[in-house]
Amino acid sequence: MRIAVAGDGIAAHLAALMLARVASVVSVPVGAGGHGLGPVGETVLGTPAWMEGEVAAAIGDLPGAVPALGIAFAGWSAEPWFLPYGDVGAPLDDVPFAQLAARVRAEGTPVRASDFSLAAMAAQAGRFAPRSADPRSPLSTLRPGAIYPAAALAGRLADMAARAGVERAAPLAAPMGSDDRLTLTNGTQLSADLFVDASGGAAGIAAAGWVSWRDWLPCCRVASRRIADAGGPAAYPLHAATPSGWQATVALGGTRVETRYTAAGEGEPYENGRRTKTWTGRRVAIGAAAGVIEPSLGHALQHAHDAVLRLIALLPAAGSDGGAEATEYHRLTAQQYDRARDAAVALWLTAGRPAAAPSTELARKLALHRRRGYLPLEDGECLSRDEWAVLLDGQGVRQERPDPLAAALPPPAVAAHLARLRERLVATVAAMPPLAGGGR
Amino acid sequence: MAAGATIGSVLIVGGGTAGWMTAVALSHKLRHARVEVTLVESEAIGTVGVGEATVPPIRAFNAALGLDEAAFMRPTHATYKLGIEFRDWARRGDRYFHPFGPFGEPIGGVPFHQHWLAAGALAGAFDDYSLAARMAHHGRFAAPGPASPYGYAYQFDAAGYAAYLRGVAEARGVVRVEGRIVDVVRGAGDDLAAVVTDDGRRLAADLFVDCSGFRGLLIAEALGAGWDDWRHWLPCDRAWAMPTERTGPPAPYTRATALDAGWAWRIPLTHRTGNGHVFASDFLSEDAARDSLIALLDAPALAEPRLLRFAAGKRRRQWIGNTVAIGLSAGFLEPLESTSIHLAQVAIERLLDLFPTGDGDPADAAEFDRVMANEYERVRDLIILHYAATERDDTPFFRHVRTMALPDSLAEKLALFRARGVVMPYRHGLFAEPSWLAVYLGQRVRPAGHDPRATGDAAVLAQMRAAIEAEALGMPRHEEVLAR
Ligand SMILES: Cc1cc2nc3c(=O)[nH]c(=O)nc-3n(C[C@H](O)[C@H](O)[C@H](O)COP(=O)(O)OP(=O)(O)OC[C@H]3O[C@@H](n4cnc5c(N)ncnc54)[C@H](O)[C@@H]3O)c2cc1C
């Protein structure tokens, strides 16, 4: 099988690299710039799920990359908060930690999720250690991610793709038309069994309609810049709400990257939304060509990666017209984007910002959470129940009633449980080495 | 109840398997809360008395409630169960196994079954790649370790299980009341205030759990829950049940043999064998069904055959006001995949997730209904698949089921598998990919194409098969493990 992958940045090299293991791949530069991941700016976040994939392992140490212990949020609610990459607390008698915390808080004792998360505590202390495989070690509660300088990651993936045998074609001369071939600048026509749009859509391969999510997520301009900074790296990006949107700040050590997302301002335009079909005929969209969600929760790279894995698992069988494969690919891809959108919308909405009424799924989640702290999970969801709990808790959404099972636990047992957890985590953080180059 | 109030009392109506499971679970999970749990049942009415084969999640349920395996297996005459053997389903003479565990291992990142499909006839039987299936075939059993590629469940005496759970529940403070409920007292709105027994006692509670069996005394008779009727997909509506003496050592699996207008179960326990014939009364008379069951028996009967009547479907609403339906009162799917007790277990778990805060918010009930509908429908689809994907056209019953229109949710799953051999994933639901593969392939659904990456290397497959066979044969015999 021959697959043409169009695009210039991370998404294209990632797709080409992954597909080269299963097909003969030719990569086609588009010259549109960017990374095919939507408005990520000069850095890209690798989530814990991405880190568990084979590509992340093969990338290994990338110069300039920094480990990530989570994402810090500021200005979205009364207090700053931290979405940790790792466990938050531990259940007691099968009652989830978030319910224990809600109960203790309802009794008047302030509890912050980040005081019970090793990742959050280490991030704040500027310390870092890799995850331990020993379940008895508190370090096993970490699930670190990574912050990559985008250009370096693209370069590394391009090298890896070349070594994996990806052929490089001449650049695309014009967006793909209705014929199933690409016209290149050297005058040749390129045919393939599949055409993968990893260009953010500029290649014209992904041509289905676009559902705009502007009514939910109004930002539409991104501007990213590097600034020299004498400070050391920080093992987390800071996502701060601004009057007209939000800003991601990443300290890489020696440089700082600031990426601003605004509803009306300077920078590259983008539009949150997704395609009504992400695979039609021989044309498959991945990354921003399939859907765009500004990375307030940092899933852009993971979504592109998951889409390629999905495509590989659904490569059309010999003699198939690909119809069944395309339908399933789109169903799962759309599901993942829609649920990730809901998470981004939840952040926006709970910050008290104007947005359209949430989707049925999000409305249900918010209502049940508000009432009693219960969080139903849907198919395709990218946040775990614990992550949802931290997000909503951080945003100051308080459940109206404690969970009855949590409320029934004897107060001394709950207090002792929390004290024990806290004590172990404090001791563990104290023994962790500083993040190379020092904390922020 | 007033806002901010909490549930102080729960009345479980019914003392069958579902009622006592609920009683044990609530008494354990609410042990710190000051909640009185009472169970009312009527010996005169009795229980359904069947329900002997289970699925692996029951172990997590027992463990979470602190039930000890050895203490529960002995009084219930339990055996271990590694899966279900299906005979005569796609064609007469066919056999396949639905194991509690995966088939093979991925090769080069490509799912095992894709290689099996690519290898064609060279690969041998799909079951040969399931450790659980091979263990079952050889009558072996050993408790799996954390990394073992199989799980297990139990086959037990239904009355024994309910009695065992009753002992545990009573020891944990559940009060049992004997009495036949003859009246229901309504409270405000959709709430119930109390039930009244034949001797005039009034049993009030804040929360009612309807475990009254098929009739749905509270959820249907009192509250009119509505019914999602699935008989057009699952026409079986009767069963004859009849225990026989134990013949050889008990097999570590259940058997389901397709007959002319339904199928027969065989569930081996330590002291006897459970047998039954599930059939569609539109296609076979009760007398003829009983005779065909008796003709199948290979050992002396221990009791007269007993007839059970049922219908496939579920209550449209399973939680109304302060009443939650769990067990047969909530819905029924024929026991082809041994799922009924499991669905009661899931309902108990969801009730605990959404345990009423006391002010009876309908959002809790709506969420419970939504997640339970999902669970029922996904189980239903796998059961329908056994009928929909058959090549049998030798009886009017099979001609009917092989040509009936399917629920959309199954039609789309089947279309994807037929095209490319891919199982649709979902987050919530009992049956995961290996189960769907077992039934699709066991029912002879052959995808038009497979993963183009699959090599189907016959030598690699042969090696895998041999390793699985050797591992199975290295395990102790099931009866030896039971005797320990
Ligand atoms: C043929 C057949 C085979 C089955 N095989 C399996 C299987 O292999 N695996 C599996 O998981 N499930 C199986 N099931 C389902 C399984 O039997 C039930 O899920 C399980 O027994 C739970 O039943 P229950 O407790 O809901 O109802 P029941 O056992 O019917 O209990 C109802 C209770 O309510 C009480 N009650 C009713 N009315 C009143 C009243 N007016 N006053 C007081 N009390 C009252 C009764 O006395 C009884 O205690 C099978 C079912 C059938 C019909």
PDB file of N, CA and C in Angstrom, chain A residues 1 21-22 93-94 311-318 320 324-325 328 331-332 335 364 368 371-372 374 376-383 385 401-405 408-410, chain B residues 4 29-33 64 108 350 352-357 359-361 363-364 367 370-371 378 412 415-416 419-420 422-428 448-453:
ATOM      1  N   MET A   1       0.841  -1.211   0.000  1.00  0.00           N
ATOM      2  CA  MET A   1       0.000   0.000   0.000  1.00  0.00           C
ATOM      3  C   MET A   1       0.871   1.255   0.000  1.00  0.00           C
ATOM      4  N   ARG A  21       5.789   2.150   9.044  1.00  0.00           N
ATOM      5  CA  ARG A  21       5.924   0.775   9.529  1.00  0.00           C
ATOM      6  C   ARG A  21       4.940  -0.158   8.842  1.00  0.00           C
ATOM      7  N   VAL A  22       3.917   0.399   8.208  1.00  0.00           N
ATOM      8  CA  VAL A  22       2.873  -0.464   7.664  1.00  0.00           C
ATOM      9  C   VAL A  22       2.637  -0.254   6.176  1.00  0.00           C
ATOM     10  N   ASP A  93     -11.917   3.265  51.491  1.00  0.00           N
ATOM     11  CA  ASP A  93     -13.087   2.373  51.438  1.00  0.00           C
ATOM     12  C   ASP A  93     -13.835   2.519  50.117  1.00  0.00           C
ATOM     13  N   ASP A  94     -13.104   2.590  49.029  1.00  0.00           N
ATOM     14  CA  ASP A  94     -13.702   2.728  47.690  1.00  0.00           C
ATOM     15  C   ASP A  94     -14.378   4.074  47.444  1.00  0.00           C
ATOM     16  N   LEU A 311      -6.074   5.069  12.217  1.00  0.00           N
ATOM     17  CA  LEU A 311      -5.982   4.820  10.771  1.00  0.00           C
ATOM     18  C   LEU A 311      -5.249   3.505  10.507  1.00  0.00           C
ATOM     19  N   ILE A 312      -4.165   3.275  11.243  1.00  0.00           N
ATOM     20  CA  ILE A 312      -3.395   2.038  11.042  1.00  0.00           C
ATOM     21  C   ILE A 312      -4.261   0.821  11.363  1.00  0.00           C
ATOM     22  N   ALA A 313      -5.009   0.919  12.458  1.00  0.00           N
ATOM     23  CA  ALA A 313      -5.855  -0.215  12.840  1.00  0.00           C
ATOM     24  C   ALA A 313      -6.985  -0.431  11.832  1.00  0.00           C
ATOM     25  N   LEU A 314      -7.275   0.595  11.035  1.00  0.00           N
ATOM     26  CA  LEU A 314      -8.400   0.498  10.093  1.00  0.00           C
ATOM     27  C   LEU A 314      -7.948   0.598   8.641  1.00  0.00           C
ATOM     28  N   LEU A 315      -6.666   0.351   8.384  1.00  0.00           N
ATOM     29  CA  LEU A 315      -6.210   0.394   6.985  1.00  0.00           C
ATOM     30  C   LEU A 315      -7.102  -0.533   6.166  1.00  0.00           C
ATOM     31  N   PRO A 316      -7.578  -0.056   5.036  1.00  0.00           N
ATOM     32  CA  PRO A 316      -8.517  -0.881   4.275  1.00  0.00           C
ATOM     33  C   PRO A 316      -7.897  -2.215   3.871  1.00  0.00           C
ATOM     34  N   ALA A 317      -8.707  -3.225   3.986  1.00  0.00           N
ATOM     35  CA  ALA A 317      -8.274  -4.549   3.567  1.00  0.00           C
ATOM     36  C   ALA A 317      -8.138  -4.566   2.054  1.00  0.00           C
ATOM     37  N   ALA A 318      -7.356  -5.533   1.566  1.00  0.00           N
ATOM     38  CA  ALA A 318      -7.195  -5.669   0.121  1.00  0.00           C
ATOM     39  C   ALA A 318      -8.568  -5.809  -0.526  1.00  0.00           C
ATOM     40  N   SER A 320     -11.014  -3.828  -0.493  1.00  0.00           N
ATOM     41  CA  SER A 320     -12.118  -3.115   0.150  1.00  0.00           C
ATOM     42  C   SER A 320     -12.239  -1.712  -0.432  1.00  0.00           C
ATOM     43  N   ALA A 324     -16.467   0.985   5.185  1.00  0.00           N
ATOM     44  CA  ALA A 324     -16.703   0.632   6.589  1.00  0.00           C
ATOM     45  C   ALA A 324     -15.593   1.198   7.461  1.00  0.00           C
ATOM     46  N   GLU A 325     -14.357   1.130   6.940  1.00  0.00           N
ATOM     47  CA  GLU A 325     -13.219   1.635   7.700  1.00  0.00           C
ATOM     48  C   GLU A 325     -13.356   3.151   7.918  1.00  0.00           C
ATOM     49  N   GLU A 328     -16.017   4.054  10.550  1.00  0.00           N
ATOM     50  CA  GLU A 328     -15.587   3.818  11.927  1.00  0.00           C
ATOM     51  C   GLU A 328     -14.497   4.815  12.328  1.00  0.00           C
ATOM     52  N   ARG A 331     -16.232   8.009  13.112  1.00  0.00           N
ATOM     53  CA  ARG A 331     -17.023   7.919  14.353  1.00  0.00           C
ATOM     54  C   ARG A 331     -16.107   8.122  15.572  1.00  0.00           C
ATOM     55  N   LEU A 332     -14.991   7.396  15.583  1.00  0.00           N
ATOM     56  CA  LEU A 332     -14.101   7.465  16.740  1.00  0.00           C
ATOM     57  C   LEU A 332     -13.357   8.797  16.813  1.00  0.00           C
ATOM     58  N   GLN A 335     -15.759  11.481  17.898  1.00  0.00           N
ATOM     59  CA  GLN A 335     -16.050  11.284  19.316  1.00  0.00           C
ATOM     60  C   GLN A 335     -14.932  11.869  20.194  1.00  0.00           C
ATOM     61  N   ARG A 364     -24.942  17.280  31.122  1.00  0.00           N
ATOM     62  CA  ARG A 364     -25.232  16.200  32.071  1.00  0.00           C
ATOM     63  C   ARG A 364     -24.118  16.084  33.101  1.00  0.00           C
ATOM     64  N   LEU A 368     -24.706  16.797  37.100  1.00  0.00           N
ATOM     65  CA  LEU A 368     -24.534  15.757  38.118  1.00  0.00           C
ATOM     66  C   LEU A 368     -23.382  16.084  39.050  1.00  0.00           C
ATOM     67  N   ARG A 371     -24.528  18.839  41.493  1.00  0.00           N
ATOM     68  CA  ARG A 371     -25.452  18.346  42.509  1.00  0.00           C
ATOM     69  C   ARG A 371     -24.757  17.502  43.570  1.00  0.00           C
ATOM     70  N   ARG A 372     -23.902  16.579  43.092  1.00  0.00           N
ATOM     71  CA  ARG A 372     -23.419  15.586  44.051  1.00  0.00           C
ATOM     72  C   ARG A 372     -22.013  15.080  43.778  1.00  0.00           C
ATOM     73  N   TYR A 374     -20.832  13.662  41.132  1.00  0.00           N
ATOM     74  CA  TYR A 374     -20.751  12.453  40.303  1.00  0.00           C
ATOM     75  C   TYR A 374     -20.381  12.856  38.880  1.00  0.00           C
ATOM     76  N   PRO A 376     -20.124  11.311  35.199  1.00  0.00           N
ATOM     77  CA  PRO A 376     -20.249  10.228  34.213  1.00  0.00           C
ATOM     78  C   PRO A 376     -19.190  10.376  33.128  1.00  0.00           C
ATOM     79  N   LEU A 377     -18.596   9.283  32.708  1.00  0.00           N
ATOM     80  CA  LEU A 377     -17.604   9.325  31.626  1.00  0.00           C
ATOM     81  C   LEU A 377     -18.205   8.760  30.356  1.00  0.00           C
ATOM     82  N   GLU A 378     -17.888   9.392  29.254  1.00  0.00           N
ATOM     83  CA  GLU A 378     -18.446   8.991  27.959  1.00  0.00           C
ATOM     84  C   GLU A 378     -17.391   8.233  27.153  1.00  0.00           C
ATOM     85  N   ASP A 379     -17.839   7.588  26.092  1.00  0.00           N
ATOM     86  CA  ASP A 379     -16.898   7.000  25.135  1.00  0.00           C
ATOM     87  C   ASP A 379     -16.023   8.108  24.561  1.00  0.00           C
ATOM     88  N   GLY A 380     -14.757   7.827  24.364  1.00  0.00           N
ATOM     89  CA  GLY A 380     -13.870   8.769  23.684  1.00  0.00           C
ATOM     90  C   GLY A 380     -13.354   9.902  24.554  1.00  0.00           C
ATOM     91  N   GLU A 381     -13.669   9.863  25.799  1.00  0.00           N
ATOM     92  CA  GLU A 381     -13.290  10.936  26.728  1.00  0.00           C
ATOM     93  C   GLU A 381     -11.765  10.968  26.922  1.00  0.00           C
ATOM     94  N   CYS A 382     -11.164  12.168  26.903  1.00  0.00           N
ATOM     95  CA  CYS A 382      -9.710  12.226  27.082  1.00  0.00           C
ATOM     96  C   CYS A 382      -9.331  12.499  28.535  1.00  0.00           C
ATOM     97  N   LEU A 383     -10.185  13.130  29.297  1.00  0.00           N
ATOM     98  CA  LEU A 383      -9.873  13.343  30.709  1.00  0.00           C
ATOM     99  C   LEU A 383     -10.416  12.169  31.522  1.00  0.00           C
ATOM    100  N   ARG A 385     -11.800  10.591  35.212  1.00  0.00           N
ATOM    101  CA  ARG A 385     -12.725  11.099  36.222  1.00  0.00           C
ATOM    102  C   ARG A 385     -11.979  12.009  37.209  1.00  0.00           C
ATOM    103  N   ARG A 401     -24.107  18.879  47.468  1.00  0.00           N
ATOM    104  CA  ARG A 401     -24.243  17.948  48.584  1.00  0.00           C
ATOM    105  C   ARG A 401     -23.060  17.012  48.591  1.00  0.00           C
ATOM    106  N   PRO A 402     -22.626  16.615  49.769  1.00  0.00           N
ATOM    107  CA  PRO A 402     -21.590  15.582  49.783  1.00  0.00           C
ATOM    108  C   PRO A 402     -22.189  14.256  49.325  1.00  0.00           C
ATOM    109  N   ASP A 403     -21.371  13.410  48.767  1.00  0.00           N
ATOM    110  CA  ASP A 403     -21.819  12.074  48.416  1.00  0.00           C
ATOM    111  C   ASP A 403     -22.208  11.357  49.710  1.00  0.00           C
ATOM    112  N   PRO A 404     -23.373  10.684  49.735  1.00  0.00           N
ATOM    113  CA  PRO A 404     -23.812  10.063  50.989  1.00  0.00           C
ATOM    114  C   PRO A 404     -22.818   9.036  51.538  1.00  0.00           C
ATOM    115  N   LEU A 405     -22.148   8.304  50.650  1.00  0.00           N
ATOM    116  CA  LEU A 405     -21.199   7.301  51.142  1.00  0.00           C
ATOM    117  C   LEU A 405     -19.978   7.971  51.769  1.00  0.00           C
ATOM    118  N   ALA A 408     -20.804   9.412  55.141  1.00  0.00           N
ATOM    119  CA  ALA A 408     -21.001   8.448  56.222  1.00  0.00           C
ATOM    120  C   ALA A 408     -19.696   7.992  56.864  1.00  0.00           C
ATOM    121  N   LEU A 409     -18.576   8.230  56.202  1.00  0.00           N
ATOM    122  CA  LEU A 409     -17.301   7.741  56.755  1.00  0.00           C
ATOM    123  C   LEU A 409     -17.017   8.436  58.085  1.00  0.00           C
ATOM    124  N   PRO A 410     -16.486   7.715  59.053  1.00  0.00           N
ATOM    125  CA  PRO A 410     -16.213   8.329  60.349  1.00  0.00           C
ATOM    126  C   PRO A 410     -15.170   9.440  60.201  1.00  0.00           C
TER     127      PRO A 410
ATOM    128  N   GLY B   4     -31.788  18.310  51.952  1.00  0.00           N
ATOM    129  CA  GLY B   4     -30.761  18.213  52.966  1.00  0.00           C
ATOM    130  C   GLY B   4     -30.920  16.993  53.855  1.00  0.00           C
ATOM    131  N   LYS B  29     -21.632  -1.317  52.266  1.00  0.00           N
ATOM    132  CA  LYS B  29     -21.203   0.013  51.827  1.00  0.00           C
ATOM    133  C   LYS B  29     -21.777   1.127  52.697  1.00  0.00           C
ATOM    134  N   LEU B  30     -22.902   0.865  53.333  1.00  0.00           N
ATOM    135  CA  LEU B  30     -23.510   1.906  54.163  1.00  0.00           C
ATOM    136  C   LEU B  30     -23.250   1.628  55.640  1.00  0.00           C
ATOM    137  N   ARG B  31     -22.229   0.801  55.898  1.00  0.00           N
ATOM    138  CA  ARG B  31     -22.040   0.388  57.294  1.00  0.00           C
ATOM    139  C   ARG B  31     -21.703   1.560  58.207  1.00  0.00           C
ATOM    140  N   HIS B  32     -21.101   2.610  57.642  1.00  0.00           N
ATOM    141  CA  HIS B  32     -20.777   3.769  58.478  1.00  0.00           C
ATOM    142  C   HIS B  32     -21.964   4.726  58.597  1.00  0.00           C
ATOM    143  N   ALA B  33     -22.898   4.601  57.667  1.00  0.00           N
ATOM    144  CA  ALA B  33     -24.050   5.507  57.710  1.00  0.00           C
ATOM    145  C   ALA B  33     -25.093   4.876  58.627  1.00  0.00           C
ATOM    146  N   ALA B  64     -15.223  -6.919  46.864  1.00  0.00           N
ATOM    147  CA  ALA B  64     -15.498  -5.590  47.413  1.00  0.00           C
ATOM    148  C   ALA B  64     -16.386  -5.686  48.649  1.00  0.00           C
ATOM    149  N   GLY B 108       3.603  -8.234  16.083  1.00  0.00           N
ATOM    150  CA  GLY B 108       4.048  -7.046  15.347  1.00  0.00           C
ATOM    151  C   GLY B 108       3.053  -5.901  15.448  1.00  0.00           C
ATOM    152  N   ARG B 350     -24.247   0.971  40.396  1.00  0.00           N
ATOM    153  CA  ARG B 350     -24.669   2.310  39.968  1.00  0.00           C
ATOM    154  C   ARG B 350     -25.541   2.966  41.041  1.00  0.00           C
ATOM    155  N   LEU B 352     -25.130   2.610  44.159  1.00  0.00           N
ATOM    156  CA  LEU B 352     -24.194   3.129  45.170  1.00  0.00           C
ATOM    157  C   LEU B 352     -23.492   4.392  44.677  1.00  0.00           C
ATOM    158  N   ASP B 353     -23.145   4.425  43.380  1.00  0.00           N
ATOM    159  CA  ASP B 353     -22.560   5.648  42.799  1.00  0.00           C
ATOM    160  C   ASP B 353     -23.508   6.829  42.957  1.00  0.00           C
ATOM    161  N   LEU B 354     -24.793   6.542  42.778  1.00  0.00           N
ATOM    162  CA  LEU B 354     -25.810   7.598  42.735  1.00  0.00           C
ATOM    163  C   LEU B 354     -26.725   7.502  43.950  1.00  0.00           C
ATOM    164  N   PHE B 355     -26.184   7.005  45.040  1.00  0.00           N
ATOM    165  CA  PHE B 355     -27.041   6.767  46.201  1.00  0.00           C
ATOM    166  C   PHE B 355     -27.757   8.062  46.569  1.00  0.00           C
ATOM    167  N   PRO B 356     -29.077   7.990  46.735  1.00  0.00           N
ATOM    168  CA  PRO B 356     -29.860   9.219  46.880  1.00  0.00           C
ATOM    169  C   PRO B 356     -29.347  10.097  48.014  1.00  0.00           C
ATOM    170  N   THR B 357     -29.339  11.366  47.735  1.00  0.00           N
ATOM    171  CA  THR B 357     -28.886  12.320  48.733  1.00  0.00           C
ATOM    172  C   THR B 357     -30.023  12.655  49.697  1.00  0.00           C
ATOM    173  N   ASP B 359     -32.995  14.079  48.927  1.00  0.00           N
ATOM    174  CA  ASP B 359     -34.003  14.996  48.408  1.00  0.00           C
ATOM    175  C   ASP B 359     -34.518  14.543  47.042  1.00  0.00           C
ATOM    176  N   GLY B 360     -34.179  13.302  46.705  1.00  0.00           N
ATOM    177  CA  GLY B 360     -34.800  12.673  45.543  1.00  0.00           C
ATOM    178  C   GLY B 360     -34.753  13.464  44.257  1.00  0.00           C
ATOM    179  N   ASP B 361     -33.566  13.793  43.774  1.00  0.00           N
ATOM    180  CA  ASP B 361     -33.476  14.543  42.528  1.00  0.00           C
ATOM    181  C   ASP B 361     -33.697  13.610  41.343  1.00  0.00           C
ATOM    182  N   ALA B 363     -32.641  13.822  38.507  1.00  0.00           N
ATOM    183  CA  ALA B 363     -31.435  13.676  37.675  1.00  0.00           C
ATOM    184  C   ALA B 363     -30.694  12.384  38.009  1.00  0.00           C
ATOM    185  N   ASP B 364     -30.713  11.991  39.284  1.00  0.00           N
ATOM    186  CA  ASP B 364     -30.056  10.733  39.657  1.00  0.00           C
ATOM    187  C   ASP B 364     -30.747   9.563  38.960  1.00  0.00           C
ATOM    188  N   GLU B 367     -30.020   9.497  35.227  1.00  0.00           N
ATOM    189  CA  GLU B 367     -28.673   8.999  34.938  1.00  0.00           C
ATOM    190  C   GLU B 367     -28.616   7.484  35.117  1.00  0.00           C
ATOM    191  N   ARG B 370     -30.208   5.873  32.187  1.00  0.00           N
ATOM    192  CA  ARG B 370     -29.369   5.995  30.989  1.00  0.00           C
ATOM    193  C   ARG B 370     -28.251   4.956  30.997  1.00  0.00           C
ATOM    194  N   VAL B 371     -27.541   4.854  32.107  1.00  0.00           N
ATOM    195  CA  VAL B 371     -26.410   3.921  32.114  1.00  0.00           C
ATOM    196  C   VAL B 371     -26.904   2.475  32.112  1.00  0.00           C
ATOM    197  N   ARG B 378     -26.223  -3.340  25.294  1.00  0.00           N
ATOM    198  CA  ARG B 378     -24.973  -3.935  24.795  1.00  0.00           C
ATOM    199  C   ARG B 378     -24.938  -5.444  25.036  1.00  0.00           C
ATOM    200  N   GLU B 412     -24.770  -1.963  12.948  1.00  0.00           N
ATOM    201  CA  GLU B 412     -23.537  -1.244  12.602  1.00  0.00           C
ATOM    202  C   GLU B 412     -22.293  -1.970  13.099  1.00  0.00           C
ATOM    203  N   ALA B 415     -21.821  -4.841  10.615  1.00  0.00           N
ATOM    204  CA  ALA B 415     -21.351  -4.380   9.303  1.00  0.00           C
ATOM    205  C   ALA B 415     -19.843  -4.123   9.346  1.00  0.00           C
ATOM    206  N   LEU B 416     -19.380  -3.503  10.421  1.00  0.00           N
ATOM    207  CA  LEU B 416     -17.947  -3.223  10.528  1.00  0.00           C
ATOM    208  C   LEU B 416     -17.158  -4.527  10.625  1.00  0.00           C
ATOM    209  N   ALA B 419     -17.015  -6.285   7.267  1.00  0.00           N
ATOM    210  CA  ALA B 419     -16.151  -5.648   6.275  1.00  0.00           C
ATOM    211  C   ALA B 419     -14.677  -5.868   6.601  1.00  0.00           C
ATOM    212  N   ARG B 420     -14.316  -5.753   7.871  1.00  0.00           N
ATOM    213  CA  ARG B 420     -12.896  -5.607   8.157  1.00  0.00           C
ATOM    214  C   ARG B 420     -12.428  -6.358   9.407  1.00  0.00           C
ATOM    215  N   VAL B 422     -13.221  -5.847  12.546  1.00  0.00           N
ATOM    216  CA  VAL B 422     -12.915  -4.949  13.658  1.00  0.00           C
ATOM    217  C   VAL B 422     -14.116  -4.883  14.604  1.00  0.00           C
ATOM    218  N   VAL B 423     -13.822  -4.940  15.900  1.00  0.00           N
ATOM    219  CA  VAL B 423     -14.859  -4.872  16.913  1.00  0.00           C
ATOM    220  C   VAL B 423     -15.009  -3.419  17.367  1.00  0.00           C
ATOM    221  N   MET B 424     -16.235  -2.934  17.398  1.00  0.00           N
ATOM    222  CA  MET B 424     -16.460  -1.554  17.859  1.00  0.00           C
ATOM    223  C   MET B 424     -16.195  -1.448  19.346  1.00  0.00           C
ATOM    224  N   PRO B 425     -15.316  -0.520  19.728  1.00  0.00           N
ATOM    225  CA  PRO B 425     -15.009  -0.396  21.148  1.00  0.00           C
ATOM    226  C   PRO B 425     -16.026   0.471  21.887  1.00  0.00           C
ATOM    227  N   TYR B 426     -16.216   0.218  23.150  1.00  0.00           N
ATOM    228  CA  TYR B 426     -17.001   1.126  23.985  1.00  0.00           C
ATOM    229  C   TYR B 426     -16.450   1.083  25.405  1.00  0.00           C
ATOM    230  N   ARG B 427     -16.762   2.119  26.166  1.00  0.00           N
ATOM    231  CA  ARG B 427     -16.212   2.227  27.506  1.00  0.00           C
ATOM    232  C   ARG B 427     -16.996   1.404  28.525  1.00  0.00           C
ATOM    233  N   HIS B 428     -18.312   1.501  28.462  1.00  0.00           N
ATOM    234  CA  HIS B 428     -19.140   0.829  29.461  1.00  0.00           C
ATOM    235  C   HIS B 428     -19.855  -0.360  28.849  1.00  0.00           C
ATOM    236  N   ALA B 448     -14.916  -9.748   5.131  1.00  0.00           N
ATOM    237  CA  ALA B 448     -14.547  -9.726   3.720  1.00  0.00           C
ATOM    238  C   ALA B 448     -13.044  -9.487   3.577  1.00  0.00           C
ATOM    239  N   GLY B 449     -12.487  -8.708   4.510  1.00  0.00           N
ATOM    240  CA  GLY B 449     -11.058  -8.436   4.424  1.00  0.00           C
ATOM    241  C   GLY B 449     -10.465  -8.367   5.803  1.00  0.00           C
ATOM    242  N   HIS B 450      -9.147  -8.443   5.872  1.00  0.00           N
ATOM    243  CA  HIS B 450      -8.493  -8.342   7.168  1.00  0.00           C
ATOM    244  C   HIS B 450      -7.442  -7.255   7.109  1.00  0.00           C
ATOM    245  N   ASP B 451      -6.800  -7.037   8.220  1.00  0.00           N
ATOM    246  CA  ASP B 451      -5.759  -6.022   8.322  1.00  0.00           C
ATOM    247  C   ASP B 451      -4.654  -6.315   7.310  1.00  0.00           C
ATOM    248  N   PRO B 452      -4.344  -5.347   6.441  1.00  0.00           N
ATOM    249  CA  PRO B 452      -3.335  -5.632   5.413  1.00  0.00           C
ATOM    250  C   PRO B 452      -1.950  -5.909   6.014  1.00  0.00           C
ATOM    251  N   ARG B 453      -1.739  -5.548   7.251  1.00  0.00           N
ATOM    252  CA  ARG B 453      -0.439  -5.810   7.882  1.00  0.00           C
ATOM    253  C   ARG B 453      -0.292  -7.253   8.353  1.00  0.00           C
TER     254      ARG B 453
END
